[in-house]
Short mmCIF file of C-alpha atoms in Angstrom, two decimals:
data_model
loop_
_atom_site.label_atom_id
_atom_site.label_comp_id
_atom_site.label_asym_id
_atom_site.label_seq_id
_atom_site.Cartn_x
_atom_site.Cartn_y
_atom_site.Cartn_z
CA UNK J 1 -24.53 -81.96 -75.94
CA UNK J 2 -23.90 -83.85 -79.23
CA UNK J 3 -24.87 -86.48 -78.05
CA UNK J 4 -28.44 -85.40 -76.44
CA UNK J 5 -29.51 -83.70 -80.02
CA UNK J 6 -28.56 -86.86 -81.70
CA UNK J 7 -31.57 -88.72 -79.28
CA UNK J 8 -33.82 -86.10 -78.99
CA UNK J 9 -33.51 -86.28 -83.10
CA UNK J 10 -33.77 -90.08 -82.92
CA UNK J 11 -37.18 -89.84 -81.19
CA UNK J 12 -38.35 -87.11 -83.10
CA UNK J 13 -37.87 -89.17 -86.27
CA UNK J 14 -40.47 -91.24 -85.34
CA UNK J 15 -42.91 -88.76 -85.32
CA UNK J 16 -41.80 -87.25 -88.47
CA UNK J 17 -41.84 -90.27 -90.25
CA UNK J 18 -45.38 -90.89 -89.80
CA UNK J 19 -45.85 -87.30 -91.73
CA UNK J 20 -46.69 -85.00 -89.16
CA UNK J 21 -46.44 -81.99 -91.07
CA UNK J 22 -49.90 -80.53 -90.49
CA UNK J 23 -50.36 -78.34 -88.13
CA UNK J 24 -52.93 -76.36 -85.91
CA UNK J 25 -51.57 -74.54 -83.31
CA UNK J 26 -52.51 -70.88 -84.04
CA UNK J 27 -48.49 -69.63 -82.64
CA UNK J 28 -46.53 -72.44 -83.84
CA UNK J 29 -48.19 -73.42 -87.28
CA UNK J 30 -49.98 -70.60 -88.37
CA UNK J 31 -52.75 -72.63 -90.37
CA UNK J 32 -56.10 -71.34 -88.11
CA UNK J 33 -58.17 -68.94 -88.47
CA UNK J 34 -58.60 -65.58 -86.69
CA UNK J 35 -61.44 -65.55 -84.00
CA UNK J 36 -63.45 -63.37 -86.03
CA UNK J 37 -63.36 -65.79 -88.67
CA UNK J 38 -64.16 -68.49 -86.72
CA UNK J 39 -67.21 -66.62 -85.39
CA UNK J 40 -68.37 -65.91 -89.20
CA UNK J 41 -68.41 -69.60 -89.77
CA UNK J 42 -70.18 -70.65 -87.16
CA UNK J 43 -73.02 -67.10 -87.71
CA UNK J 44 -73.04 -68.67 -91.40
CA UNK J 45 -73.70 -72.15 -90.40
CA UNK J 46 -76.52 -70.60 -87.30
CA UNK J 47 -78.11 -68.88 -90.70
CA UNK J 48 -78.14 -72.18 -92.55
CA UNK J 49 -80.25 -73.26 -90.04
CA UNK J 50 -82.53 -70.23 -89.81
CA UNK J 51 -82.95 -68.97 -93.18
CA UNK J 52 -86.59 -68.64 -94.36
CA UNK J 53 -85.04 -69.34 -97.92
CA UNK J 54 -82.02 -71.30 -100.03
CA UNK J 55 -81.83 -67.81 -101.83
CA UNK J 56 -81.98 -65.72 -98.75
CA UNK J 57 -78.77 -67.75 -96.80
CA UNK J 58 -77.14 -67.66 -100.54
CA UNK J 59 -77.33 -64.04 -100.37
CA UNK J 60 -76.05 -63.71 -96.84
CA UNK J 61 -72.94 -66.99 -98.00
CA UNK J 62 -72.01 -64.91 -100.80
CA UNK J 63 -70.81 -61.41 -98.29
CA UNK J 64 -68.15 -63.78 -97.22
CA UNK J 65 -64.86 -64.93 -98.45
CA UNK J 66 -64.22 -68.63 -98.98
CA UNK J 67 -61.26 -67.89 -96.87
CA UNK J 68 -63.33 -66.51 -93.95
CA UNK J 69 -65.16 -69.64 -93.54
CA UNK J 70 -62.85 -72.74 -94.00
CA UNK J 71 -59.11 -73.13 -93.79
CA UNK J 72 -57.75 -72.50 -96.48
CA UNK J 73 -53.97 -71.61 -95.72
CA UNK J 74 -53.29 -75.15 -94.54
CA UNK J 75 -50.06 -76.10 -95.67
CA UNK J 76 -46.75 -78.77 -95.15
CA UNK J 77 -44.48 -76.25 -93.50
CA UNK J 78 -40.99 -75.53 -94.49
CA UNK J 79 -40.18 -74.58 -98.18
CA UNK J 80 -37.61 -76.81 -99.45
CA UNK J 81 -36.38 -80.32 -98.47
CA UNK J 82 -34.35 -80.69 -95.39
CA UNK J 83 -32.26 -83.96 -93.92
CA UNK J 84 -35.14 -86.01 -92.33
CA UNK J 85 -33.02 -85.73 -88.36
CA UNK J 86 -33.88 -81.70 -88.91
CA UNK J 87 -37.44 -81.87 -90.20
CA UNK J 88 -38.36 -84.33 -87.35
CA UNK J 89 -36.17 -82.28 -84.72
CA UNK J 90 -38.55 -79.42 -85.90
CA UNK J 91 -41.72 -81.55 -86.10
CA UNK J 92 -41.38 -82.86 -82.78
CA UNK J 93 -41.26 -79.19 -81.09
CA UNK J 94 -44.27 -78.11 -83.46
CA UNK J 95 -46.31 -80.97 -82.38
CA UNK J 96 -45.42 -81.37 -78.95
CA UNK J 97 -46.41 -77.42 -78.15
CA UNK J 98 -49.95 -78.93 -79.68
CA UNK J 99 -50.35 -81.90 -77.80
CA UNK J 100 -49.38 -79.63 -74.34
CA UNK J 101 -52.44 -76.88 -75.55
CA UNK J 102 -54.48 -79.48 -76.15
CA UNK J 103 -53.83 -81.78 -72.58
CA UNK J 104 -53.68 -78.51 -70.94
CA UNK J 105 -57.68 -77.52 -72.45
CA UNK J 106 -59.04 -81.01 -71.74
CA UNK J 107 -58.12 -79.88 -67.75
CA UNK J 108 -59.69 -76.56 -68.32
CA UNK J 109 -56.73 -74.59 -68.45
CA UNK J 110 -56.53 -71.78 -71.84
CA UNK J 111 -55.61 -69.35 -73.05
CA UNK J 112 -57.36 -65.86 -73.67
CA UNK J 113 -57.36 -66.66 -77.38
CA UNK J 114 -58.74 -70.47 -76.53
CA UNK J 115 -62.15 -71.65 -78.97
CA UNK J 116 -63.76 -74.48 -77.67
CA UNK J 117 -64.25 -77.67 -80.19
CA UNK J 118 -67.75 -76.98 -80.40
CA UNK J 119 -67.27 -73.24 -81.89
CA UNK J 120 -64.50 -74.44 -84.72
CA UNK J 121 -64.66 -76.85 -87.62
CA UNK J 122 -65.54 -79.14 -87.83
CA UNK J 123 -68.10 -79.53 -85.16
CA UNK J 124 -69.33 -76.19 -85.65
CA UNK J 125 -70.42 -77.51 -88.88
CA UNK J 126 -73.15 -79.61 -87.45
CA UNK J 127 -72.86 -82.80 -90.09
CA UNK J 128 -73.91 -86.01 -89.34
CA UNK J 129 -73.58 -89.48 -90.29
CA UNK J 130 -75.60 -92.48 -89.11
CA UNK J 131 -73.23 -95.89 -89.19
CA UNK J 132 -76.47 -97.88 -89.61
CA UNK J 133 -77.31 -96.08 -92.48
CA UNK J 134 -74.09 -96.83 -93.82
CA UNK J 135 -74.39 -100.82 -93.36
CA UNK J 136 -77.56 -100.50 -95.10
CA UNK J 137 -76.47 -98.65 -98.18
CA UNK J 138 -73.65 -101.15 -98.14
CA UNK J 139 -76.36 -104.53 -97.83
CA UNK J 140 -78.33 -102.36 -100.68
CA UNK J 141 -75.14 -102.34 -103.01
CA UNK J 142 -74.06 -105.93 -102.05
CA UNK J 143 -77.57 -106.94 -103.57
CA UNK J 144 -77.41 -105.16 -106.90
CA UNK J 145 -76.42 -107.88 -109.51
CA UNK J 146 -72.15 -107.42 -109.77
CA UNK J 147 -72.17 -104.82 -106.35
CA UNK J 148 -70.45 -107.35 -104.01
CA UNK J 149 -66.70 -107.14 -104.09
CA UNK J 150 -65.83 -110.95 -103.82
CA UNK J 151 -62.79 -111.37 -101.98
CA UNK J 152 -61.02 -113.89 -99.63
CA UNK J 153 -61.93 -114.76 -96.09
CA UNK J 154 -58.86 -112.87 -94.67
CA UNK J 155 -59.03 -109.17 -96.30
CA UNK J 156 -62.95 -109.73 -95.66
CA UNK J 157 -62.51 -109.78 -92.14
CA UNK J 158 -60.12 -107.22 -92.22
CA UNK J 159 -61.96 -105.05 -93.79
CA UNK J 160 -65.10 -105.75 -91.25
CA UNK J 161 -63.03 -104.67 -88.48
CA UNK J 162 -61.81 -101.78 -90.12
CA UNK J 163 -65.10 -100.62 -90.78
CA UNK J 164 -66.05 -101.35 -87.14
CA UNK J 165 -62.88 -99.81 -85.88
CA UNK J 166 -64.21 -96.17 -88.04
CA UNK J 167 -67.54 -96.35 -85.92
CA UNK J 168 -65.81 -96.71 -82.74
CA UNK J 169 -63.31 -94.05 -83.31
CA UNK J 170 -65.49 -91.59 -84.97
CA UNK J 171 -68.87 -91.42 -83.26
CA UNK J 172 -70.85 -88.13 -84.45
CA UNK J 173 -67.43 -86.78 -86.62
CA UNK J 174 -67.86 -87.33 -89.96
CA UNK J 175 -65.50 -84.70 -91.01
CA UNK J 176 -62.83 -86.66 -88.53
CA UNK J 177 -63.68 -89.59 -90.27
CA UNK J 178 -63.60 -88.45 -93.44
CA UNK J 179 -60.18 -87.36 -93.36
CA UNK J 180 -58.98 -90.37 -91.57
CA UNK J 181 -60.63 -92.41 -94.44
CA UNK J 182 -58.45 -90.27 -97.29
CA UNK J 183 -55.42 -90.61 -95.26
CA UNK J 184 -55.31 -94.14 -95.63
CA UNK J 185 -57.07 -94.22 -99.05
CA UNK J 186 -53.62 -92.99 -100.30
CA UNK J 187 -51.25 -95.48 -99.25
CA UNK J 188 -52.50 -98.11 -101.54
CA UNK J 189 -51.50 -96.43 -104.50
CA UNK J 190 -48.06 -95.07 -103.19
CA UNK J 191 -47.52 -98.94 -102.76
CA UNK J 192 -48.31 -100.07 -106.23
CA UNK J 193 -45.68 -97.09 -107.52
CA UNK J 194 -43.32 -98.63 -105.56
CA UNK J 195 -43.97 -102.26 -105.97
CA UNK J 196 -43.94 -101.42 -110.09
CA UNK J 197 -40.63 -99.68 -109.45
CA UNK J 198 -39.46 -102.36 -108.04
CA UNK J 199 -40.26 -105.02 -110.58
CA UNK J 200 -38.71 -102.80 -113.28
CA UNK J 201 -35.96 -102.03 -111.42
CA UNK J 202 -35.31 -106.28 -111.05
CA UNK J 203 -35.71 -106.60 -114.60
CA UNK J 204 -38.89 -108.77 -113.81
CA UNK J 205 -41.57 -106.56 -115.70
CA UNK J 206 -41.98 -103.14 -116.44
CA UNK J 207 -45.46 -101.54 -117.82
CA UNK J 208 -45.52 -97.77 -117.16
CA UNK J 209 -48.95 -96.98 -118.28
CA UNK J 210 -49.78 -98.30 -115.10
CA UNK J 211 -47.69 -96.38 -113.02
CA UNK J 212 -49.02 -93.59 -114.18
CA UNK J 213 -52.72 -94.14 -113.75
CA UNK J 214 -51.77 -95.19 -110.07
CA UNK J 215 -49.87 -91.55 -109.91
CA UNK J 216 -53.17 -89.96 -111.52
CA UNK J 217 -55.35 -91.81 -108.68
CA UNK J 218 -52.92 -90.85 -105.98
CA UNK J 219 -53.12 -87.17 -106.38
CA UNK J 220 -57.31 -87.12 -107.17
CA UNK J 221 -57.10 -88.92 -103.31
CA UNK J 222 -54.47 -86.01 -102.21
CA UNK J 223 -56.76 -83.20 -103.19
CA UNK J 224 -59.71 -85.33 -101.08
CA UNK J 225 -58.20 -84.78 -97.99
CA UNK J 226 -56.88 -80.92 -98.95
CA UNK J 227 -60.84 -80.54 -98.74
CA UNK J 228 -61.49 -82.55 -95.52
CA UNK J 229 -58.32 -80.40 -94.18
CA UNK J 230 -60.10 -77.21 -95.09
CA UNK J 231 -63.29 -78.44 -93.26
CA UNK J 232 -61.28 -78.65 -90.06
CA UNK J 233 -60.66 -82.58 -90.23
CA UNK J 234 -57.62 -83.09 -88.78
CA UNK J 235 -57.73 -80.62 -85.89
CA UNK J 236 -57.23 -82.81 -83.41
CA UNK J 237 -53.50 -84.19 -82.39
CA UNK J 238 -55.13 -87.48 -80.95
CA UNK J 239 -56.88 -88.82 -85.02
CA UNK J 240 -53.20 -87.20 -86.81
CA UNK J 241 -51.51 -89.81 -84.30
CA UNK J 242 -53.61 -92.71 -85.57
CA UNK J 243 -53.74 -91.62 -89.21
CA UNK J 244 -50.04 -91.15 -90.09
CA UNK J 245 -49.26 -94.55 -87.87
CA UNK J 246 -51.76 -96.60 -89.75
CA UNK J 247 -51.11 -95.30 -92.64
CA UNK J 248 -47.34 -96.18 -92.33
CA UNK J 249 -48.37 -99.47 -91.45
CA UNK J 250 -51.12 -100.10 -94.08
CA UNK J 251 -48.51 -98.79 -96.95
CA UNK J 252 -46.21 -101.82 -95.81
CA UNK J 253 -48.73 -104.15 -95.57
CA UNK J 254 -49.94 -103.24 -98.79
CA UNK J 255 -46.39 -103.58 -100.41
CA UNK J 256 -46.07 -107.30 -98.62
CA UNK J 257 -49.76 -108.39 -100.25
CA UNK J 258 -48.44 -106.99 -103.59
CA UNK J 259 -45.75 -108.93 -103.54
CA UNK J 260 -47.12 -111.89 -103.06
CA UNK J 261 -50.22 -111.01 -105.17
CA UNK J 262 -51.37 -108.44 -106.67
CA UNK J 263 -54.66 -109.40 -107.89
CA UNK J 264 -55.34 -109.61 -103.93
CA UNK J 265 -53.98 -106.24 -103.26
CA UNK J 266 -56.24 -104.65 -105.67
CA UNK J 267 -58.95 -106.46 -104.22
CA UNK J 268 -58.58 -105.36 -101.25
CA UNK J 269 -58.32 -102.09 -102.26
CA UNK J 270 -61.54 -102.19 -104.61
CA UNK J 271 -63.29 -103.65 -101.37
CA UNK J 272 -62.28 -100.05 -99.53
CA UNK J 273 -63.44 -97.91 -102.52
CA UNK J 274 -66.71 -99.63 -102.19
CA UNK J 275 -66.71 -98.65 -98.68
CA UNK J 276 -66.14 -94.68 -99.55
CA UNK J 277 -68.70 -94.43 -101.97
CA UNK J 278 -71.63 -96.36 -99.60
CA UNK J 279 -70.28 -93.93 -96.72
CA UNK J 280 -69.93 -90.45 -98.85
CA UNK J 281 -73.60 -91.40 -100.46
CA UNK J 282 -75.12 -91.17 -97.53
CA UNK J 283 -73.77 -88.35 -95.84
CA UNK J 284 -75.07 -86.60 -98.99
CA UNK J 285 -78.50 -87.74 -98.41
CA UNK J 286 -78.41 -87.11 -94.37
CA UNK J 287 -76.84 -83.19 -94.84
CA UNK J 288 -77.95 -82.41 -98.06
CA UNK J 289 -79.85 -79.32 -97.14
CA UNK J 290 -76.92 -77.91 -95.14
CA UNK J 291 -74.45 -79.09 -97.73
CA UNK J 292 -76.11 -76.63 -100.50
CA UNK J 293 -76.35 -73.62 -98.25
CA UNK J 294 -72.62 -73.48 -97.47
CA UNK J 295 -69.45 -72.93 -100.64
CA UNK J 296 -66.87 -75.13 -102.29
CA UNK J 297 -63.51 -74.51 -100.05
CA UNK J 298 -61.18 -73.08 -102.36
CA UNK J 299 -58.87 -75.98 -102.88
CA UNK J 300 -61.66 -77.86 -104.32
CA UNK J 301 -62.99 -75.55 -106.85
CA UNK J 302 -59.09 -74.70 -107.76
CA UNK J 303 -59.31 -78.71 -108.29
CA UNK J 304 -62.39 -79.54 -110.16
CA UNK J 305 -62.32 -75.82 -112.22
CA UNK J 306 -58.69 -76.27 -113.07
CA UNK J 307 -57.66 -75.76 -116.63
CA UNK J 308 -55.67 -78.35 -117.19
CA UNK J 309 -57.38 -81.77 -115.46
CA UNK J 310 -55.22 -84.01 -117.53
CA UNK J 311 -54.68 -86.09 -114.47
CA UNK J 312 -58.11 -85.93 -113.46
CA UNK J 313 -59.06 -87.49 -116.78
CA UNK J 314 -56.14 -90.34 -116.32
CA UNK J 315 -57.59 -92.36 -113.42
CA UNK J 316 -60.99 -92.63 -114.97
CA UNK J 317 -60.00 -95.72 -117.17
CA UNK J 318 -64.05 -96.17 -117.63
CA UNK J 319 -64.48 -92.62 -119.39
CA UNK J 320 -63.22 -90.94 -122.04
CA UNK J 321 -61.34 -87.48 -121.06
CA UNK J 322 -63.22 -84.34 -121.10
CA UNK J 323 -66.15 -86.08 -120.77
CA UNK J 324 -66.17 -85.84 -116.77
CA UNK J 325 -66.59 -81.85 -115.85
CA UNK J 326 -68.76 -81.67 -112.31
CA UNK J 327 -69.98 -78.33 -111.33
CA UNK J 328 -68.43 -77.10 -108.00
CA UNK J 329 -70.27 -73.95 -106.34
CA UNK J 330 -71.27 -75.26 -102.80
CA UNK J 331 -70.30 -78.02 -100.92
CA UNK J 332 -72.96 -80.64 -101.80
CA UNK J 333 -71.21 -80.45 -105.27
CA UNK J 334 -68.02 -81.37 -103.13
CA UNK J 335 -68.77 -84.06 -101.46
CA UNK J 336 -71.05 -85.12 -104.75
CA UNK J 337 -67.87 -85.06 -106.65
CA UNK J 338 -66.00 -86.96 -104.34
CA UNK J 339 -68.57 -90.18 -104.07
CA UNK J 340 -68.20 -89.62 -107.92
CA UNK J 341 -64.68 -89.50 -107.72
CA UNK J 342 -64.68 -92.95 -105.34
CA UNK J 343 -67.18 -95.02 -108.14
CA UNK J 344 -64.43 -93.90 -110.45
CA UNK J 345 -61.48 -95.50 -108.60
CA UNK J 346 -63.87 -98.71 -108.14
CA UNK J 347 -63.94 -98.87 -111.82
CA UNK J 348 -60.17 -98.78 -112.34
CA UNK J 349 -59.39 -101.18 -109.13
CA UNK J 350 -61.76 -103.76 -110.88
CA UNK J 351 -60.25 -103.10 -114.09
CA UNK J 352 -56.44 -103.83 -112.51
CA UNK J 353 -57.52 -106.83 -110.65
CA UNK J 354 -58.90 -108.42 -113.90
CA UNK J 355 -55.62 -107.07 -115.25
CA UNK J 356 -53.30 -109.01 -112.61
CA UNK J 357 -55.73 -112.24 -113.59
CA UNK J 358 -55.90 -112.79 -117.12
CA UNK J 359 -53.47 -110.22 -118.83
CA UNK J 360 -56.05 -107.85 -120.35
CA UNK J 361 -54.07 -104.39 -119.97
CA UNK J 362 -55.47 -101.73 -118.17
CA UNK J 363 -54.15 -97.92 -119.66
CA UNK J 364 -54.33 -94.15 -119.77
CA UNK J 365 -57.66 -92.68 -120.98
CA UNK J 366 -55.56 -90.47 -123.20
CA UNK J 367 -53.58 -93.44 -124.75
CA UNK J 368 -57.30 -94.65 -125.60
CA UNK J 369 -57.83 -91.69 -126.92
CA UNK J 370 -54.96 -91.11 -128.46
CA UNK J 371 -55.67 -92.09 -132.21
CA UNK J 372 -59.09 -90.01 -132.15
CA UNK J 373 -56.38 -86.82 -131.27
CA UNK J 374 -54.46 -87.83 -134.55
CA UNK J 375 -57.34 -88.12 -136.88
CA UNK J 376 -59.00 -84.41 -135.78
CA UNK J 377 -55.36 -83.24 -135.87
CA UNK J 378 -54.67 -85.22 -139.66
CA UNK J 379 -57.99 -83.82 -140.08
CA UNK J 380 -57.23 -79.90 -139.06
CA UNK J 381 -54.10 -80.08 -140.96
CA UNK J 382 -56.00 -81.10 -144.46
CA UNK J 383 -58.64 -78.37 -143.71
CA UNK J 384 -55.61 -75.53 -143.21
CA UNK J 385 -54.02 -77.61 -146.95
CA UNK J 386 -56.80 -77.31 -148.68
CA UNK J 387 -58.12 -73.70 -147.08
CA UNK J 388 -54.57 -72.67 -148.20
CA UNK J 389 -55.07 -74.18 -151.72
CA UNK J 390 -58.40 -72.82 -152.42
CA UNK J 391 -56.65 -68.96 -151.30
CA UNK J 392 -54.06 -69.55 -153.97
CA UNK J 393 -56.38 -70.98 -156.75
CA UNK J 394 -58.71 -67.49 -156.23
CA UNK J 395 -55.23 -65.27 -156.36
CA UNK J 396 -54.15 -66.57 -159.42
CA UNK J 397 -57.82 -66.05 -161.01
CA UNK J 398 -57.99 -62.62 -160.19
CA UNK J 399 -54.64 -61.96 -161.23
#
């Protein structure tokens, strides 16, 4: 008996290493949405298309709760950290129960609580994105004076068939793709952590300014794909599979370029950035309409509005903090924000490569900022002195 848990835990591991945490499943992972709200969605997206007037579907978005039309509640399960055989033991039940609804629907065989893919997010959504429009905006960009990312032959062909591989993959699912994209768009930076770590931890060189802009980037890329998990991105088993496996296998390869050199791993890295921005542009031009009529998921306005964006502020190396504050009421702002977002980490890749070049040290936006905060403070203080001063000088006169 020992014995058979011990493989059926070896297996699992597999799966749980390559972060399957998310769920779907309304029984087993309770992250979906009720019918009804499911049906609200899809009424609100049938009025997007039908309104007479932006302020007449406004009206009719604003009777409905955020949480009624995206999904909100998704969430890594568990609530504290467990040895890694029992999480993937757990994992493997949770996601095999999924894969098993989901063979069993392509054969026509549901449940009474079954919703097709057309009638859930994100297809119910109706985006678009046209691949040739994509290749244009990226010949467009490569055009403007400074907009090619110049690279070697190697991580240019790589990145070619990665781009090709996203068309193939993702025909008509933007959303899919999307999320896919931000799944990998993590790894990088989870690599340079670790890389950095490492050469500290060697005694070879240590600069933690870095480290922490790489943190700051990780998490703005985190809370990208919290919103494309909202939309309904990663609902199906089959692009979860190929996400968390790449992504294991791009972190690693990532680690082995740093290594060797980093100025190439940034590179590589800016060239992918690029990418993002060309692709989230223009699905903001083809769904703009659509875009404005529908809300910000929660997660991003609890992102963008939050009162402390400290971190949002660090990865920007190009901008001063507090000087970045995007509006966030529908979901054009979203995705808006998110290109935005993407130009940003362009910025800061080109501003490490040239760093892992010639020397020139790339920092925190607060450290940058840092002497401006002591002179208003130095500043404050000698107002409060001489406020203080002036109080006691009229006392004694009238005394």
């Amino acid at each position: 008996m020992r014995v058979t848990v011990l493989v059926v835990a070896i297996l699992a591991f597999d799966i749980q290493a390559t972060g399957f945490l998310v769920s779907w499943s309304t029984t087993s992972f309770g992250v979906n949405p009720s019918f009804t709200s499911t049906t609200r969605l899809r009424k609100s997206v049938e009025e997007a298309d039908e309104a007479p007037a932006i302020s007449e579907l406004a009206r009719n978005i604003k009777k409905k709760e955020n949480h009624d039309l995206y999904f909100e509640n998704t969430s890594y399960d568990g609530t504290k950290p467990e040895s890694a055989f029992l999480l993937a033991y757990d994992n493997f039940i949770r996601q095999g129960s999924n894969i098993a609804k989901e063979v069993a629907a392509s054969v026509g065989i549901t449940g009474k609580n079954h919703i097709p893919w057309s009638q859930m997010p994100p297809e119910c959504l109706g985006f678009s994105l046209d691949d040739e429009a994509v290749r244009e905006a990226e010949r467009e960009r490569e055009a403007r004076p400074g907009g090619k990312v110049v690279t070697n032959i190697a991580s240019q062909k790589l990145y070619d068939l990665g781009c090709f591989a996203l068309d193939e993959l993702f025909p008509g699912r933007p959303i899919a793709r999307f999320w896919f994209l931000e799944v990998i768009a993590r790894m990088p930076y989870f690599s340079y952590v670790s890389m950095l770590h490492l050469y500290e931890s060697f005694g070879w060189w240590r600069e933690p300014e870095l480290r922490k802009i790489h943190n700051a980037q990780e998490y703005n890329e985190l809370h990208h794909l919290l919103i494309m998990e909202s939309l309904g991105g990663n609902a199906r088993w089959r692009d979860r599979f190929l996400g968390s496996h790449v992504a294991i296998g791009y972190y690693w390869a990532v680690n082995a370029l740093f290594f060797f050199s980093p100025k190439a791993a940034y590179e590589f890295m800016e060239l992918l950035e690029s990418h993002a921005v060309d692709t989230y542009t223009t699905f903001l031009k083809e769904n703009e309409e659509r875009l404005k009529k529908l809300p910000a998921p929660t997660v991003a306005t609890s992102y963008y509005k939050a009162d402390d964006l400290y971190l949002f502020d660090d990865f920007q190396v190009s901008k001063t903090p507090k000087s970045r504050r995007p509006p966030c009421d529908t979901l054009y702002d979203v995705f808006k924000n998110i290109a935005e977002d993407e130009a940003e980490h362009v910025k800061t890749m080109q501003a490490c490569k040239d760093y892992a070049a010639v020397g020139d040290i790339v920092v925190s936006p607060h450290l940058n900022a840092a002497d401006s905060i002591i002179s208003e403070e130095q500043r404050k203080a000698w107002l409060d002195w001489s406020e203080e001063i002036n109080r006691a000088s009229t006392g004694e006169e009238d005394f």
